[in-house]
Amino acid sequence: DADVTQTPRNRITKTGKRIMLECSQTKGHDRMYWYRQDPGLGLRLIYYSFDVKDINKGEISDGYSVSRQAQAKFSLSLESAIPNQTALYFCATSDTGGADTQYFGPGTRLTVL
Amino acid sequence: AQSVTQLGSHVSVSEGALVLLRCNYSSSVPPYLFWYVQYPNQGLQLLLKYTSAATLVKGINGFEAEFKKSETSFHLTKPSAHMSDAAEYFCAVSASSASKIIFGSGTRLSIRP
């Protein structure tokens, strides 16, 4: 079984709808991250959490919110989706600090019409 | 602040040829440096990382990278390309054990038969 899972894997929605992307991990890591991938822009950090009580904004947090329900679960919400939020979204986990390997989920492809 | 620049959004080489993917970084403190690979329709996975030990780092699948402080570079090489190496490659930098990782914009590697 995969260490980091994301649901759904694909989602098509309409402008203005609320969307939640979910991430679960079985690695026992404290740190979890949400990234967005767009062609030519690499991965950009949306939000990150260093433990259950810690939530931090990344470089592109506007229009997004997160919830860390447990050590193993970190969800990303788009309160009112817009077309320029169409992208590939990745969840990742790491053990402790910046030198540690990040483990990525398979991604969620979101299309906002 | 940290940043990373990948030179060349797309690199194409013949099967059996040398692979060279370029990465330059900026960091105000000694960095941790990473190369991640993303195969089609998958999440990212770690290829190799530099954490201030040996400057020549060996990774999976025959890849290696050399940390050159004087040139602020961390280029990725492989002596002989295989068709299975076709993927997108991301260079990344982190400043310390407490910080998050900054990803480059990625380089897509194509292999010609």
PDB file of N, CA and C in Angstrom, chain B residues 47-87:
ATOM      1  N   LEU B  47      15.860  11.443  -5.826  1.00  0.00           N
ATOM      2  CA  LEU B  47      16.926  10.836  -6.620  1.00  0.00           C
ATOM      3  C   LEU B  47      18.227  10.811  -5.815  1.00  0.00           C
ATOM      4  N   LEU B  48      18.548  11.947  -5.194  1.00  0.00           N
ATOM      5  CA  LEU B  48      19.730  12.054  -4.344  1.00  0.00           C
ATOM      6  C   LEU B  48      19.670  13.364  -3.572  1.00  0.00           C
ATOM      7  N   LYS B  49      20.533  13.450  -2.528  1.00  0.00           N
ATOM      8  CA  LYS B  49      20.588  14.696  -1.767  1.00  0.00           C
ATOM      9  C   LYS B  49      21.971  14.935  -1.194  1.00  0.00           C
ATOM     10  N   TYR B  50      22.311  16.199  -1.039  1.00  0.00           N
ATOM     11  CA  TYR B  50      23.563  16.640  -0.434  1.00  0.00           C
ATOM     12  C   TYR B  50      23.241  17.268   0.910  1.00  0.00           C
ATOM     13  N   THR B  51      23.932  16.746   1.956  1.00  0.00           N
ATOM     14  CA  THR B  51      23.666  17.281   3.296  1.00  0.00           C
ATOM     15  C   THR B  51      24.959  17.601   4.021  1.00  0.00           C
ATOM     16  N   SER B  52      25.946  18.107   3.299  1.00  0.00           N
ATOM     17  CA  SER B  52      27.218  18.600   3.816  1.00  0.00           C
ATOM     18  C   SER B  52      28.233  17.503   4.119  1.00  0.00           C
ATOM     19  N   ALA B  53      28.023  16.328   3.629  1.00  0.00           N
ATOM     20  CA  ALA B  53      29.041  15.283   3.747  1.00  0.00           C
ATOM     21  C   ALA B  53      29.892  15.332   2.460  1.00  0.00           C
ATOM     22  N   ALA B  54      30.019  14.241   1.757  1.00  0.00           N
ATOM     23  CA  ALA B  54      30.809  14.206   0.533  1.00  0.00           C
ATOM     24  C   ALA B  54      30.197  15.108  -0.528  1.00  0.00           C
ATOM     25  N   THR B  55      31.041  15.807  -1.273  1.00  0.00           N
ATOM     26  CA  THR B  55      30.529  16.737  -2.288  1.00  0.00           C
ATOM     27  C   THR B  55      30.021  16.023  -3.528  1.00  0.00           C
ATOM     28  N   LEU B  56      30.483  14.809  -3.786  1.00  0.00           N
ATOM     29  CA  LEU B  56      29.955  14.011  -4.887  1.00  0.00           C
ATOM     30  C   LEU B  56      28.943  13.041  -4.304  1.00  0.00           C
ATOM     31  N   VAL B  57      27.715  13.189  -4.737  1.00  0.00           N
ATOM     32  CA  VAL B  57      26.620  12.398  -4.182  1.00  0.00           C
ATOM     33  C   VAL B  57      26.119  11.430  -5.237  1.00  0.00           C
ATOM     34  N   LYS B  58      26.009  10.180  -4.857  1.00  0.00           N
ATOM     35  CA  LYS B  58      25.476   9.164  -5.777  1.00  0.00           C
ATOM     36  C   LYS B  58      24.029   8.861  -5.412  1.00  0.00           C
ATOM     37  N   GLY B  59      23.213   8.723  -6.455  1.00  0.00           N
ATOM     38  CA  GLY B  59      21.804   8.458  -6.218  1.00  0.00           C
ATOM     39  C   GLY B  59      21.353   7.166  -6.865  1.00  0.00           C
ATOM     40  N   ILE B  60      20.047   7.064  -7.026  1.00  0.00           N
ATOM     41  CA  ILE B  60      19.494   5.860  -7.636  1.00  0.00           C
ATOM     42  C   ILE B  60      19.625   5.906  -9.158  1.00  0.00           C
ATOM     43  N   ASN B  61      19.538   4.732  -9.779  1.00  0.00           N
ATOM     44  CA  ASN B  61      19.499   4.617 -11.242  1.00  0.00           C
ATOM     45  C   ASN B  61      20.739   5.179 -11.937  1.00  0.00           C
ATOM     46  N   GLY B  62      21.894   5.204 -11.252  1.00  0.00           N
ATOM     47  CA  GLY B  62      23.140   5.611 -11.868  1.00  0.00           C
ATOM     48  C   GLY B  62      23.381   7.108 -11.936  1.00  0.00           C
ATOM     49  N   PHE B  63      22.500   7.903 -11.343  1.00  0.00           N
ATOM     50  CA  PHE B  63      22.680   9.352 -11.331  1.00  0.00           C
ATOM     51  C   PHE B  63      23.623   9.780 -10.208  1.00  0.00           C
ATOM     52  N   GLU B  64      24.305  10.884 -10.442  1.00  0.00           N
ATOM     53  CA  GLU B  64      25.116  11.501  -9.400  1.00  0.00           C
ATOM     54  C   GLU B  64      25.132  13.008  -9.596  1.00  0.00           C
ATOM     55  N   ALA B  65      25.490  13.720  -8.526  1.00  0.00           N
ATOM     56  CA  ALA B  65      25.562  15.178  -8.584  1.00  0.00           C
ATOM     57  C   ALA B  65      26.733  15.639  -7.736  1.00  0.00           C
ATOM     58  N   GLU B  66      27.330  16.744  -8.145  1.00  0.00           N
ATOM     59  CA  GLU B  66      28.477  17.277  -7.423  1.00  0.00           C
ATOM     60  C   GLU B  66      28.160  18.670  -6.897  1.00  0.00           C
ATOM     61  N   PHE B  67      28.360  18.851  -5.605  1.00  0.00           N
ATOM     62  CA  PHE B  67      28.179  20.156  -4.969  1.00  0.00           C
ATOM     63  C   PHE B  67      29.449  20.964  -5.169  1.00  0.00           C
ATOM     64  N   LYS B  68      29.300  22.126  -5.831  1.00  0.00           N
ATOM     65  CA  LYS B  68      30.436  23.020  -6.039  1.00  0.00           C
ATOM     66  C   LYS B  68      30.099  24.369  -5.428  1.00  0.00           C
ATOM     67  N   LYS B  69      30.658  24.607  -4.246  1.00  0.00           N
ATOM     68  CA  LYS B  69      30.338  25.833  -3.520  1.00  0.00           C
ATOM     69  C   LYS B  69      30.784  27.071  -4.287  1.00  0.00           C
ATOM     70  N   SER B  70      31.960  27.005  -4.901  1.00  0.00           N
ATOM     71  CA  SER B  70      32.505  28.173  -5.594  1.00  0.00           C
ATOM     72  C   SER B  70      31.648  28.580  -6.784  1.00  0.00           C
ATOM     73  N   GLU B  71      30.955  27.611  -7.362  1.00  0.00           N
ATOM     74  CA  GLU B  71      30.104  27.886  -8.515  1.00  0.00           C
ATOM     75  C   GLU B  71      28.627  27.924  -8.134  1.00  0.00           C
ATOM     76  N   THR B  72      28.313  27.716  -6.889  1.00  0.00           N
ATOM     77  CA  THR B  72      26.926  27.585  -6.374  1.00  0.00           C
ATOM     78  C   THR B  72      26.106  26.694  -7.294  1.00  0.00           C
ATOM     79  N   SER B  73      26.674  25.534  -7.604  1.00  0.00           N
ATOM     80  CA  SER B  73      25.997  24.621  -8.536  1.00  0.00           C
ATOM     81  C   SER B  73      25.832  23.239  -7.935  1.00  0.00           C
ATOM     82  N   PHE B  74      24.890  22.516  -8.478  1.00  0.00           N
ATOM     83  CA  PHE B  74      24.606  21.133  -8.062  1.00  0.00           C
ATOM     84  C   PHE B  74      24.047  20.417  -9.282  1.00  0.00           C
ATOM     85  N   HIS B  75      24.872  20.251 -10.294  1.00  0.00           N
ATOM     86  CA  HIS B  75      24.432  19.658 -11.558  1.00  0.00           C
ATOM     87  C   HIS B  75      24.281  18.144 -11.439  1.00  0.00           C
ATOM     88  N   LEU B  76      23.306  17.616 -12.142  1.00  0.00           N
ATOM     89  CA  LEU B  76      22.990  16.187 -12.130  1.00  0.00           C
ATOM     90  C   LEU B  76      23.537  15.540 -13.399  1.00  0.00           C
ATOM     91  N   THR B  77      24.214  14.403 -13.251  1.00  0.00           N
ATOM     92  CA  THR B  77      24.774  13.724 -14.418  1.00  0.00           C
ATOM     93  C   THR B  77      24.496  12.232 -14.365  1.00  0.00           C
ATOM     94  N   LYS B  78      24.525  11.645 -15.567  1.00  0.00           N
ATOM     95  CA  LYS B  78      24.477  10.196 -15.711  1.00  0.00           C
ATOM     96  C   LYS B  78      25.280   9.871 -16.953  1.00  0.00           C
ATOM     97  N   PRO B  79      26.227   8.934 -16.872  1.00  0.00           N
ATOM     98  CA  PRO B  79      27.132   8.698 -18.003  1.00  0.00           C
ATOM     99  C   PRO B  79      26.432   8.213 -19.272  1.00  0.00           C
ATOM    100  N   SER B  80      25.387   7.408 -19.113  1.00  0.00           N
ATOM    101  CA  SER B  80      24.761   6.784 -20.277  1.00  0.00           C
ATOM    102  C   SER B  80      23.243   6.750 -20.096  1.00  0.00           C
ATOM    103  N   ALA B  81      22.545   7.502 -20.917  1.00  0.00           N
ATOM    104  CA  ALA B  81      21.095   7.625 -20.775  1.00  0.00           C
ATOM    105  C   ALA B  81      20.369   6.362 -21.225  1.00  0.00           C
ATOM    106  N   HIS B  82      19.312   6.022 -20.491  1.00  0.00           N
ATOM    107  CA  HIS B  82      18.413   4.939 -20.870  1.00  0.00           C
ATOM    108  C   HIS B  82      17.056   5.514 -21.200  1.00  0.00           C
ATOM    109  N   MET B  83      16.298   4.808 -22.006  1.00  0.00           N
ATOM    110  CA  MET B  83      14.958   5.266 -22.347  1.00  0.00           C
ATOM    111  C   MET B  83      14.116   5.490 -21.090  1.00  0.00           C
ATOM    112  N   SER B  84      14.344   4.676 -20.081  1.00  0.00           N
ATOM    113  CA  SER B  84      13.560   4.770 -18.842  1.00  0.00           C
ATOM    114  C   SER B  84      13.868   6.021 -18.015  1.00  0.00           C
ATOM    115  N   ASP B  85      14.898   6.776 -18.418  1.00  0.00           N
ATOM    116  CA  ASP B  85      15.242   8.005 -17.702  1.00  0.00           C
ATOM    117  C   ASP B  85      14.358   9.182 -18.107  1.00  0.00           C
ATOM    118  N   ALA B  86      13.541   9.007 -19.139  1.00  0.00           N
ATOM    119  CA  ALA B  86      12.657  10.086 -19.578  1.00  0.00           C
ATOM    120  C   ALA B  86      11.694  10.447 -18.452  1.00  0.00           C
ATOM    121  N   ALA B  87      11.770  11.687 -18.008  1.00  0.00           N
ATOM    122  CA  ALA B  87      10.989  12.138 -16.853  1.00  0.00           C
ATOM    123  C   ALA B  87      11.238  13.631 -16.679  1.00  0.00           C
TER     124      ALA B  87
END
